[in-house]
Short mmCIF file of C-alpha atoms in Angstrom, two decimals:
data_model
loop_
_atom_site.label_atom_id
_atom_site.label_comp_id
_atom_site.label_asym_id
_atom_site.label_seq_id
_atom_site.Cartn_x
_atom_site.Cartn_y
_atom_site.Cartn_z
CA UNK A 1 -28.17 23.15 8.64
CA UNK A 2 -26.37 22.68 5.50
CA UNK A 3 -26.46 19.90 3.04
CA UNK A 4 -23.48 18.26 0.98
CA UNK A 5 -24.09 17.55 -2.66
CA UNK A 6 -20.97 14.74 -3.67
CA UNK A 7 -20.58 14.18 -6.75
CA UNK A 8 -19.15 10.64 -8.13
CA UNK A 9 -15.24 11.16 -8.83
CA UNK A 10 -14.26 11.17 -12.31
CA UNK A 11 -10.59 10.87 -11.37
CA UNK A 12 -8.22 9.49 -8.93
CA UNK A 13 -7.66 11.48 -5.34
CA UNK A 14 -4.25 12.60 -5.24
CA UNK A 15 -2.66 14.79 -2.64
CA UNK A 16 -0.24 14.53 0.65
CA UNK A 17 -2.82 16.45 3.39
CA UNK A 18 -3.31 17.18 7.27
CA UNK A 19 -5.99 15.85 9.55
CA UNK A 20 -7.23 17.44 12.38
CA UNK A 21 -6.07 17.24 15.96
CA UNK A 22 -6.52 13.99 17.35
CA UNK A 23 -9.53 14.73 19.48
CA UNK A 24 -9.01 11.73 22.33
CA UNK A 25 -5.36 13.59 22.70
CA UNK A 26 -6.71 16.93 22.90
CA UNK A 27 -8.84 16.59 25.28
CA UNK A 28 -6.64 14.83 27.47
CA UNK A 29 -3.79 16.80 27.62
CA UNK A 30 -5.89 20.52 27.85
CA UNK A 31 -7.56 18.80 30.83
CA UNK A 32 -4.25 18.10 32.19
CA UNK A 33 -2.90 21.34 31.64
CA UNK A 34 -5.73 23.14 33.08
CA UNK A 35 -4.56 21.03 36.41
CA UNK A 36 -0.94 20.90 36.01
CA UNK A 37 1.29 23.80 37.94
CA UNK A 38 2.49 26.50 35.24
CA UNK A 39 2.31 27.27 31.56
CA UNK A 40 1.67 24.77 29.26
CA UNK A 41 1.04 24.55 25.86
CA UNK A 42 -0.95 22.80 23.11
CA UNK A 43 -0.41 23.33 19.60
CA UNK A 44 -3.37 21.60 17.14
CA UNK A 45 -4.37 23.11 14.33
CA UNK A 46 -7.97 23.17 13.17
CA UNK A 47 -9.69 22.64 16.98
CA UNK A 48 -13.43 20.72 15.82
CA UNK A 49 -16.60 21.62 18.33
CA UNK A 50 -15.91 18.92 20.43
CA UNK A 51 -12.08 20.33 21.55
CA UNK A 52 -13.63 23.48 21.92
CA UNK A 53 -16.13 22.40 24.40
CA UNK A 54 -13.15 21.22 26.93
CA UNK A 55 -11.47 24.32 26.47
CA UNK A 56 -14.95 26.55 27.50
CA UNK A 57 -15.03 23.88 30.42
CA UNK A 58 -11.47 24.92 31.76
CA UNK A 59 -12.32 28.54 30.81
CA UNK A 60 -15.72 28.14 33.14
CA UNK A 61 -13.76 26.71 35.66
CA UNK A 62 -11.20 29.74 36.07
CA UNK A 63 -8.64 28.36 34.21
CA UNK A 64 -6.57 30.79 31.71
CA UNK A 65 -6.60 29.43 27.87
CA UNK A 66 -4.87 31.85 25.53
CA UNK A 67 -4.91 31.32 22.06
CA UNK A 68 -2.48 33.49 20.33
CA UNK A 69 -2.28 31.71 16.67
CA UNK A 70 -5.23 29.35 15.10
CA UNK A 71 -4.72 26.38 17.17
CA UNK A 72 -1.97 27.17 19.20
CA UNK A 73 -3.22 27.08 22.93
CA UNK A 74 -1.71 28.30 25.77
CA UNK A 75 -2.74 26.97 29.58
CA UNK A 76 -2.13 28.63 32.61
CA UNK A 77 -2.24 26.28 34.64
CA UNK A 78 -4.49 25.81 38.04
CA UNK A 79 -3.00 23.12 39.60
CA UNK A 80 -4.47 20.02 41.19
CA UNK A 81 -6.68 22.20 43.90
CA UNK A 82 -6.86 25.72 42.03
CA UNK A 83 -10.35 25.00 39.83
CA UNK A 84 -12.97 27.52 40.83
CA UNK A 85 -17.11 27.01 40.94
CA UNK A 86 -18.11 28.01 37.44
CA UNK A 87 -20.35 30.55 37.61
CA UNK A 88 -23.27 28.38 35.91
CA UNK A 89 -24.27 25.11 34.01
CA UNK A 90 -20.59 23.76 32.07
CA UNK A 91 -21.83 23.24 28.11
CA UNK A 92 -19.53 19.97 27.23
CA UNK A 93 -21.60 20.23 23.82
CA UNK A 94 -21.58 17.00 21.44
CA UNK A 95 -18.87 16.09 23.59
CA UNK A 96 -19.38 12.66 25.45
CA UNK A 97 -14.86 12.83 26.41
CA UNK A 98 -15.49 16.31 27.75
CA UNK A 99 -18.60 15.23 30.15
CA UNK A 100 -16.95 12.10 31.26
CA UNK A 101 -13.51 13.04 31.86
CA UNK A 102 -14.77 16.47 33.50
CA UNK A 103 -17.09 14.09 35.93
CA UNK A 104 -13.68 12.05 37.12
CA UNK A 105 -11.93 15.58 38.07
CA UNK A 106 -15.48 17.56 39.49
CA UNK A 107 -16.58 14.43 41.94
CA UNK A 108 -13.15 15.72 44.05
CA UNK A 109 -13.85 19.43 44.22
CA UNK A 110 -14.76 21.27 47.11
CA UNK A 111 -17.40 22.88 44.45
CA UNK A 112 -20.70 21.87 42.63
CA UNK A 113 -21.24 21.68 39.01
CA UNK A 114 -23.72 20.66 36.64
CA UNK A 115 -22.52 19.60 33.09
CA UNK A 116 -24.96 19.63 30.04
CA UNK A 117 -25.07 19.76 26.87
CA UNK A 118 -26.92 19.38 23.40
CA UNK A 119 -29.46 17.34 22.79
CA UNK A 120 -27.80 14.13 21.60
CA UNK A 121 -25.34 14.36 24.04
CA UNK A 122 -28.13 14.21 26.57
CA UNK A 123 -29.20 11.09 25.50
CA UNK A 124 -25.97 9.46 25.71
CA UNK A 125 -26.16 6.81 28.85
CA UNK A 126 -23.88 8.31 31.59
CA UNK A 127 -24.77 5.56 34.75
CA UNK A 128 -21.59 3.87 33.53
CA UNK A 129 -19.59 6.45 35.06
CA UNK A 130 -21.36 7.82 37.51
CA UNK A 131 -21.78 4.25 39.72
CA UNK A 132 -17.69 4.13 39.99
CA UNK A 133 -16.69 7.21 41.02
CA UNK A 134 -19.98 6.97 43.37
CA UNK A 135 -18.28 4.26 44.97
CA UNK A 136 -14.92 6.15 45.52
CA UNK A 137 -17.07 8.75 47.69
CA UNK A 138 -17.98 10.97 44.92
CA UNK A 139 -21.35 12.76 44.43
CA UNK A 140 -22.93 12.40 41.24
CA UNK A 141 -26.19 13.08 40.18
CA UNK A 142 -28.25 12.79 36.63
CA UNK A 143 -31.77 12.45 35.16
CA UNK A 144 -33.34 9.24 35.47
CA UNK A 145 -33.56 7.77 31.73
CA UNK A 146 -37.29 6.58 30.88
CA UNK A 147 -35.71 4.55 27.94
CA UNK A 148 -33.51 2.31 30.74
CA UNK A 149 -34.32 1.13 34.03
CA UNK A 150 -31.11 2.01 36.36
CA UNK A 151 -29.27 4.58 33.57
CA UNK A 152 -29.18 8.47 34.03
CA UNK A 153 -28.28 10.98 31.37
CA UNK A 154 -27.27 14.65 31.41
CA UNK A 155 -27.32 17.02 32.68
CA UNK A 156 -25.47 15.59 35.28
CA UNK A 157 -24.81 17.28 39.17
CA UNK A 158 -20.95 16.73 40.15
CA UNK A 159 -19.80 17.40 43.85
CA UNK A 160 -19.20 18.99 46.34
CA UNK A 161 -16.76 16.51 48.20
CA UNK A 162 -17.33 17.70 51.83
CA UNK A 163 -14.37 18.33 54.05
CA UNK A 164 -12.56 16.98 55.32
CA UNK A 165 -12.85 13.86 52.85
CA UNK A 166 -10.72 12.49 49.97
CA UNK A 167 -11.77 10.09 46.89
CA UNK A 168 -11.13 6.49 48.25
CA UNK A 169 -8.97 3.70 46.87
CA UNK A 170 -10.96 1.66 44.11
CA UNK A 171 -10.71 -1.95 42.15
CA UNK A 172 -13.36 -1.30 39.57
CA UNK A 173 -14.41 -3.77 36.62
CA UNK A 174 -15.44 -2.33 33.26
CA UNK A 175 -18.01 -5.07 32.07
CA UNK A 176 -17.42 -2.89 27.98
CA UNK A 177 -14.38 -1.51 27.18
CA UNK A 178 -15.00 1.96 27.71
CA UNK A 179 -11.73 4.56 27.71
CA UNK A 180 -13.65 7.69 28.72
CA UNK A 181 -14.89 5.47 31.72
CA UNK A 182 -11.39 4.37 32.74
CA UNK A 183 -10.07 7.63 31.94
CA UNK A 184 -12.83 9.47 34.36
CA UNK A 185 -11.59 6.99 36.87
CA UNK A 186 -7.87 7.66 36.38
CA UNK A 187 -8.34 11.28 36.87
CA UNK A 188 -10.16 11.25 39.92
CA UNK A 189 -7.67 8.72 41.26
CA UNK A 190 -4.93 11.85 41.29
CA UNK A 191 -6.83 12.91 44.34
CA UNK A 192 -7.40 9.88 45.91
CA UNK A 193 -6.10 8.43 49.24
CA UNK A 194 -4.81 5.03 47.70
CA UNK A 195 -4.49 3.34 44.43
CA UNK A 196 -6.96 2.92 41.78
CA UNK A 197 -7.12 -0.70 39.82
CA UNK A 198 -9.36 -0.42 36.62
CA UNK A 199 -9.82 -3.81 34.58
CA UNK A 200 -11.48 -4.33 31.41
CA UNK A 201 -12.77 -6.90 29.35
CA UNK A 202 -9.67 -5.89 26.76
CA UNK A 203 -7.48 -2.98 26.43
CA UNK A 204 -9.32 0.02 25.23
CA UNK A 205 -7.33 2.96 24.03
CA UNK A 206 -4.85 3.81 26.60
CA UNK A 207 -4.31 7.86 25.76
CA UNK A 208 -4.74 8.97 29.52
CA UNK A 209 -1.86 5.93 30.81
CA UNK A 210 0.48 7.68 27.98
CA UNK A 211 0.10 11.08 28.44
CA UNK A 212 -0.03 10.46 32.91
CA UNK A 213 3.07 8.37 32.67
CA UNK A 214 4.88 10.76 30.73
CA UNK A 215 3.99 13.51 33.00
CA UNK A 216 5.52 11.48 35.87
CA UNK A 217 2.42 9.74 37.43
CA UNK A 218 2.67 6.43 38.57
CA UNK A 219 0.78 4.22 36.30
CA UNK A 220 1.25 0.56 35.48
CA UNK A 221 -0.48 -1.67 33.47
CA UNK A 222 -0.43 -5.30 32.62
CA UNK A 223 -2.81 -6.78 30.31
CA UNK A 224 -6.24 -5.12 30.91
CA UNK A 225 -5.62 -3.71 34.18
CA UNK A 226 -4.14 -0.70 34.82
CA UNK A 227 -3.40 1.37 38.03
CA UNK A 228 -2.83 4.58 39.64
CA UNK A 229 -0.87 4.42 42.66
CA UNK A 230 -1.74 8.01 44.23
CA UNK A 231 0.17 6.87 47.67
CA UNK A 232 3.57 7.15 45.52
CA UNK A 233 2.27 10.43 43.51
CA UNK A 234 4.03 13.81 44.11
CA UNK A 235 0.66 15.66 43.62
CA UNK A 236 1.94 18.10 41.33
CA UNK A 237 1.78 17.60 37.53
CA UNK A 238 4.57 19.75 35.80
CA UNK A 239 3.68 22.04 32.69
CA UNK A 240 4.34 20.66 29.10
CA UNK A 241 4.67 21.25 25.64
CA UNK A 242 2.66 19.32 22.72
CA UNK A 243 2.46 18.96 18.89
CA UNK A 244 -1.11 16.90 19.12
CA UNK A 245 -0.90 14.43 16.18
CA UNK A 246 -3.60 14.16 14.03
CA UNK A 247 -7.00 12.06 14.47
CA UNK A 248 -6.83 8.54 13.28
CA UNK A 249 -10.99 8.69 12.82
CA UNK A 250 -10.94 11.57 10.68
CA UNK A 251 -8.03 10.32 8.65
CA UNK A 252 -9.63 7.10 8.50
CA UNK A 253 -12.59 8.75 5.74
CA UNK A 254 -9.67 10.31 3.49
CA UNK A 255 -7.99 6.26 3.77
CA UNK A 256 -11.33 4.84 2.98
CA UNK A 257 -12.23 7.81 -0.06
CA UNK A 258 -8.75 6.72 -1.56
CA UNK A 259 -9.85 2.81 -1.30
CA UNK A 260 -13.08 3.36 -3.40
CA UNK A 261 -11.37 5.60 -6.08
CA UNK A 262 -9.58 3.70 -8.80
CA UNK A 263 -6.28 4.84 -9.07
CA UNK A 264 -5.91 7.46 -6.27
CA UNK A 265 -2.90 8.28 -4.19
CA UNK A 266 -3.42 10.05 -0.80
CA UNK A 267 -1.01 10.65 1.90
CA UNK A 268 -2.64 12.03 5.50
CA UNK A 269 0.73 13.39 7.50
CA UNK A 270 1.41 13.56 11.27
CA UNK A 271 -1.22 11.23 12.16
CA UNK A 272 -1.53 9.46 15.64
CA UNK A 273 -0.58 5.89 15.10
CA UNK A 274 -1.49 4.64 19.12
CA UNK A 275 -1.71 0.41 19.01
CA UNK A 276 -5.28 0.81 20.77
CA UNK A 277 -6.75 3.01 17.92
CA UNK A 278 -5.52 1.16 14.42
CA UNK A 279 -7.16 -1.72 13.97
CA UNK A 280 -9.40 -0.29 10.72
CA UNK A 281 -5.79 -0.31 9.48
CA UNK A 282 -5.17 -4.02 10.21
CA UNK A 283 -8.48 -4.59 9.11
CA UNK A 284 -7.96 -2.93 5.76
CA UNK A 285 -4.55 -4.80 5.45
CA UNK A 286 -6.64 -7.97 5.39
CA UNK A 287 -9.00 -6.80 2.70
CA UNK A 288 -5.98 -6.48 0.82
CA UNK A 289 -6.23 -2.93 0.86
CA UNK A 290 -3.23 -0.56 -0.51
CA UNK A 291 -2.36 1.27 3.08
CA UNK A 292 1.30 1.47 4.31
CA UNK A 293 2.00 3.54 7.58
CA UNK A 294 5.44 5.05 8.28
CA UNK A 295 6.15 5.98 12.01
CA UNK A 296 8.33 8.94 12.59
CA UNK A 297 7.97 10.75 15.86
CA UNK A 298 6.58 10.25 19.19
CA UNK A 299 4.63 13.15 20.78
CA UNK A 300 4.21 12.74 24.87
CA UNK A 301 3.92 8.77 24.66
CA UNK A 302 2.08 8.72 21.51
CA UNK A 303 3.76 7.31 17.83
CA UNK A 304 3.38 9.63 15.23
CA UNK A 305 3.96 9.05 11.13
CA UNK A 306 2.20 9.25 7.99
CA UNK A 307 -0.44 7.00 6.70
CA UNK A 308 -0.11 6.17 2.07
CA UNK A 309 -2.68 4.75 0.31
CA UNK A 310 -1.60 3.62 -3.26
CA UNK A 311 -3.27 1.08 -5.41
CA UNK A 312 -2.85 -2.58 -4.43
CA UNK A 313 -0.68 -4.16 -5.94
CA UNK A 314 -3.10 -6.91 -6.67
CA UNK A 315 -5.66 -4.97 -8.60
CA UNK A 316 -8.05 -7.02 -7.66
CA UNK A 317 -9.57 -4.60 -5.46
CA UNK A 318 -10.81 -4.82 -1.52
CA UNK A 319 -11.88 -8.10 -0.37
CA UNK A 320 -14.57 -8.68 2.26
CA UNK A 321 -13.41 -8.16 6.33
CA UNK A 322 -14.04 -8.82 9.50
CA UNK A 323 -14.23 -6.63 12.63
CA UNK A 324 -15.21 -7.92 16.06
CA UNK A 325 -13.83 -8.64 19.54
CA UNK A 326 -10.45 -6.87 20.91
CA UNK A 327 -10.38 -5.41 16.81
CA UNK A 328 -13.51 -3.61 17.06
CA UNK A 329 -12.72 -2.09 20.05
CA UNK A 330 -9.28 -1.02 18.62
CA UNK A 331 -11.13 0.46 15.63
CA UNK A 332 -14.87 1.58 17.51
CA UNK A 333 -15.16 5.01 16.10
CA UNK A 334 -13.88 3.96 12.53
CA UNK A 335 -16.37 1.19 12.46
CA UNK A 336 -18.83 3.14 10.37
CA UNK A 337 -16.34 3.66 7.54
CA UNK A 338 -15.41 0.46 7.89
CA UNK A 339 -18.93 -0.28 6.99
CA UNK A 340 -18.81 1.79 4.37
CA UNK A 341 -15.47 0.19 2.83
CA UNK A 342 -17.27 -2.78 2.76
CA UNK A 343 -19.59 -1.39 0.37
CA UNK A 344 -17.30 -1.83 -2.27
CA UNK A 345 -15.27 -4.79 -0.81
CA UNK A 346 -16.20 -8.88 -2.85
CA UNK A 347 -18.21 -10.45 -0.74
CA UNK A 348 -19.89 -9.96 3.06
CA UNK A 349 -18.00 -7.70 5.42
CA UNK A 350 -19.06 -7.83 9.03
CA UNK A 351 -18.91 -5.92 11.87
CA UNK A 352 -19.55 -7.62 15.97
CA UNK A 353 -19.24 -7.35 19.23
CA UNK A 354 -20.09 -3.76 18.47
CA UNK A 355 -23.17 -2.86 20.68
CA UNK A 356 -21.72 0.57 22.24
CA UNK A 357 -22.43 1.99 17.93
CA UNK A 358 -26.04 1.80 19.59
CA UNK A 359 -25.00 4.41 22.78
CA UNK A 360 -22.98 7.12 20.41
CA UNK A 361 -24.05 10.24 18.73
CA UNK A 362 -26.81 8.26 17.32
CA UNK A 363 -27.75 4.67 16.83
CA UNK A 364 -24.94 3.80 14.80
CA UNK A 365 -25.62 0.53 13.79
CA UNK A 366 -29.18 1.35 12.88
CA UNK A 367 -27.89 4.62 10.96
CA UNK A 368 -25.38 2.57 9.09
CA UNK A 369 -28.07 0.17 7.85
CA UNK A 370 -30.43 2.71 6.32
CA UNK A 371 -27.33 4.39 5.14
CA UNK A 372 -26.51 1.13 3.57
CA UNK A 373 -29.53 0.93 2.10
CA UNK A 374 -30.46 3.95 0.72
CA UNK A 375 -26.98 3.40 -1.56
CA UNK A 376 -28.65 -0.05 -2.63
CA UNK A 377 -27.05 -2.32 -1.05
CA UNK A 378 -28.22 -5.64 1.17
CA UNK A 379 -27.16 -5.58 4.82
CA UNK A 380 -28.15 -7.66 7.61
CA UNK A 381 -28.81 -5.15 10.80
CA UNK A 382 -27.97 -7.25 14.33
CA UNK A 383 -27.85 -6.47 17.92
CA UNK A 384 -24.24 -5.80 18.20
CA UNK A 385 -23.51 -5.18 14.47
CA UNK A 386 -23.85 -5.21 10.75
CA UNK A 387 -23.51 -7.60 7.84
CA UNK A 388 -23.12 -5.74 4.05
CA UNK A 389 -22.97 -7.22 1.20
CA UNK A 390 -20.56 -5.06 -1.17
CA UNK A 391 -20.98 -3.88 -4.77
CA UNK A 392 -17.33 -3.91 -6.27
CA UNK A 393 -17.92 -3.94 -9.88
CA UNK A 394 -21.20 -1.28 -10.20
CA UNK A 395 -21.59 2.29 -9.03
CA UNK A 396 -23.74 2.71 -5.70
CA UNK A 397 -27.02 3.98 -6.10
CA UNK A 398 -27.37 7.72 -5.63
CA UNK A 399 -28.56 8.68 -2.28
CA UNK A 400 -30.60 11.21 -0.40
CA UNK A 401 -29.11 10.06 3.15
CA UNK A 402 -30.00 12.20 6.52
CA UNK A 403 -26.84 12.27 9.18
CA UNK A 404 -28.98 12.47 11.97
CA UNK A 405 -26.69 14.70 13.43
CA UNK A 406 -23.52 12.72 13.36
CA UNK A 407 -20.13 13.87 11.97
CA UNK A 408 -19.40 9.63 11.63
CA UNK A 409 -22.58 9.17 9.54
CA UNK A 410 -22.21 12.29 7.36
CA UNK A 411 -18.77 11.33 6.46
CA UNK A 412 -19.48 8.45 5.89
CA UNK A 413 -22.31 8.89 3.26
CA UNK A 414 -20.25 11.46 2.19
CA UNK A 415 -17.50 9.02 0.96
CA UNK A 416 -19.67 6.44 -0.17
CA UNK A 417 -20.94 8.94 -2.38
CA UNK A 418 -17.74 8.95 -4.48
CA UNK A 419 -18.89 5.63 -5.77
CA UNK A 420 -22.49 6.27 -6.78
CA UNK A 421 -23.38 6.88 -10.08
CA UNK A 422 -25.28 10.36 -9.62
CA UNK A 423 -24.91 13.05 -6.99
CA UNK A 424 -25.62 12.10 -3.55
CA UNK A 425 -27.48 14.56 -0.83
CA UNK A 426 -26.35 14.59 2.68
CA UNK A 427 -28.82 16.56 4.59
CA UNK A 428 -27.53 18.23 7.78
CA UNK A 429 -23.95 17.85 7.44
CA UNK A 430 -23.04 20.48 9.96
CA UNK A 431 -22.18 18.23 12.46
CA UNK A 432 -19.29 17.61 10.48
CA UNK A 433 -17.20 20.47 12.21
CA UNK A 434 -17.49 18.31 15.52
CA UNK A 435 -14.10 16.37 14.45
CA UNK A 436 -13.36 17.50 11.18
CA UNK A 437 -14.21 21.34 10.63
CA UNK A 438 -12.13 21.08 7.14
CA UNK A 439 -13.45 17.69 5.72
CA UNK A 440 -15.07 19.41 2.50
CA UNK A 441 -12.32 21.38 1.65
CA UNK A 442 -9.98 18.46 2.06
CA UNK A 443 -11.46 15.97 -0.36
CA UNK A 444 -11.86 19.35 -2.62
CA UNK A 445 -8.30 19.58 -2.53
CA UNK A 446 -7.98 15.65 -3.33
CA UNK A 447 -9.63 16.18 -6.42
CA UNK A 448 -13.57 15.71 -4.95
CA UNK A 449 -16.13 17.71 -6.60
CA UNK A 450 -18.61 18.43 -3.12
CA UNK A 451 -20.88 21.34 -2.96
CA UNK A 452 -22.18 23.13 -0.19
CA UNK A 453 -25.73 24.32 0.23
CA UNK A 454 -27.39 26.36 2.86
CA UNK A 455 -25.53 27.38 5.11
CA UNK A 456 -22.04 27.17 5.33
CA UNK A 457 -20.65 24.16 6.17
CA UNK A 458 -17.38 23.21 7.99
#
């Protein structure tokens, strides 16, 4: 796998840029597509690993996907009832959205599947939504993980539902905010015989409630609760068109690169701006960073608009934040870079209330510490977060930092290299192309000087 060599900047970023896809969308609306009655289509741009892992799944599963420009997808739709028994195992990848969200539609098949996938993927806990859609009538099966009394992992054994049965009505409690969990549940609630009531702890991000409601399904939610009424559902979901906006997360690193370079300017266009997904931006606001965001679209329930970062006006620089509770959930995947803002923030940023970084790609909490660390800095690892003590007015340490196979992580250390004051390694930054296939060749044309060695890199 390929190493990054970053290189400290020697001058501001400056540029107006895409992001990829917004991956949470993506999947979403091809998996809706693939069910949905006629031609739909998908436009994206640069598709990461994990997208294309959801569109082999529909492809496994009988479903047409035509692709005939770079990111411009076109689904022929099956319908709610027209999936087909794949002809073996479905690969879902790195791709925790694809396994989860393909479990809520497989449980109500007539049709057996198993769904795998690489090897950190099949460590990922997967008990969480397996015991709901269990309890709906729906047969789900995994390996029994020796790490955790009562959890399975992948792969996992979906189906068949026998005839003559349907998926039952369900009130189900998410004790963590989970949105692939609700989402799973959601889905298989299209076939079900009566509503479906999922409540969380808070509102986690609400992508499948947009993009359902917009395609006419009935969905209401109030506070943390949310339901699908299927008794008042025409069973047909009609064929669309969609611009995805681009990813929040992956915009979040070319935000945070911008933050830690003196002087830069950096516009990331077309971006996803959904309520449930910015809080690193209302975190950043209160570190008095320089971030304005200007909405101008909507795309299938979804605000779209472009995200500046200029220098504060202060120039005093970031100050310390604060990220737990309803605000961590709101900002989960961006948590890392959040982490590594706080690097070069005054005084002790935190992060809480953040124990699901510990069931991700990796260990996130424990990867962010040695991360931390190997750029010289004192941080305080906990059981549901991080404490780092930043180092505004000195370069970082140069580091030799291992990604242990997650795009969040190699990012990350990727950024924080900016600020060191030598050339950093990232070793096995492959897993880069996962969400952001063109991250190296966007900070390139910021003004980074990255190099690439071994093989290529995304």
């Amino acid at each position: 796998m390929p190493d990054l060599i970053v290189h400290p900047a020697e001058r501001p970023l400056i540029g107006s840029v895409p992001v990829p896809a917004d991956k949470s969308i993506a999947h979403r609306a091809l998996l809706l597509a693939g069910l949905a009655t006629g031609q739909s289509r998908i436009r994206g741009g640069t598709l990461g690993g994990d997208v294309l892992s959801t569109v082999g799944a529909l492809r496994a599963m009988g479903v047409r996907v035509e692709e005939p420009s770079p990111g411009d997808l076109v689904v022929h739709g099956a319908g709610l009832s027209g999936l087909r028994a794949p002809g073996g195992p479905i690969d879902c990848g790195n791709s925790g959205t694809t396994m989860r969200l393909l479990a809520g539609i497989l449980v109500a098949q007539r049709f057996a599947a198993r769904l795998v996938g690489d090897p950190s993927l099949s460590r990922r806990p997967m008990e969480r939504v397996a015991k709901p859609l269990r309890l709906r009538g729906g047969h789900i099966e995994g390996q029994l993980d020796p790490r955790k009394i009562g959890e399975i992992t992948a792969p996992l054994d979906v189906g068949p539902l026998p005839e003559p049965h349907v998926l039952s009505s369900i009130e189900h409690e998410i004790p963590i905010p989970c949105d692939q969990v609700k989402s799973a549940l959601l889905l298989s609630g299209l076939y079900a015989d009566g509503p479906t009531f999922v409540r969380e702890p808070i509102v986690s991000r609400d992508h499948t409630e947009r993009m359902l409601t917009a395609l006419g399904v009935p969905i209401d939610s109030v506070g943390a609760m949310v339901c699908l009424d299927a008794t008042r559902f025409s069973g047909a979901l009609p064929a669309f068109e969609l611009d995805v906006p681009g990813d929040l997360s992956a915009a979040a690193f070319l935000v945070a690169a911008a933050q830690i370079v003196p002087g830069s300017r950096v516009t990331a266009r077309r971006v996803g701006l959904n309520p449930t997904r910015t809080g690193l931006l209302e975190v950043l606001r209160d570190m008095d960073g320089g971030v304005a965001v200007e909405i101008k679209g909507e795309a299938l329930g979804e605000p779209t608009g472009d995200i500046h970062v200029a220098p504060a006006s202060s120039g005093a620089g970031l100050r310390a934040g604060r990220a737990g509770g309803e605000l961590a959930a709101r900002a989960i995947d961006e948590l890392p870079i959040l982490l590594g803002l706080g690097a070069r923030a005054r005084g002790l940023t935190e992060v809480f209330d953040a124990r699901e970084l510990r069931a991700q790609e990796t260990d996130r909490i424990a990867a962010m510490a040695s991360v931390l660390g190997a750029f010289g800095l004192r941080c305080e690892e906990r059981t549901d977060g991080l404490l780092v003590e930043g180092r505004p007015d000195r370069p970082l340490d140069a580091a030799d930092v291992d990604s242990r196979g997650d795009h969040r992580i190699a990012m990350t250390a990727a950024v924080l290299g900016l600020a060191a004051g030598g050339p950093t390694r990232v070793r096995d930054a492959g897993c880069i192309a996962t969400s952001f296939p063109l991250f190296v060749g966007t900070l390139r044309a910021l003004g980074a000087r990255i190099e690439v060695e071994g093989t290529r890199a995304a």
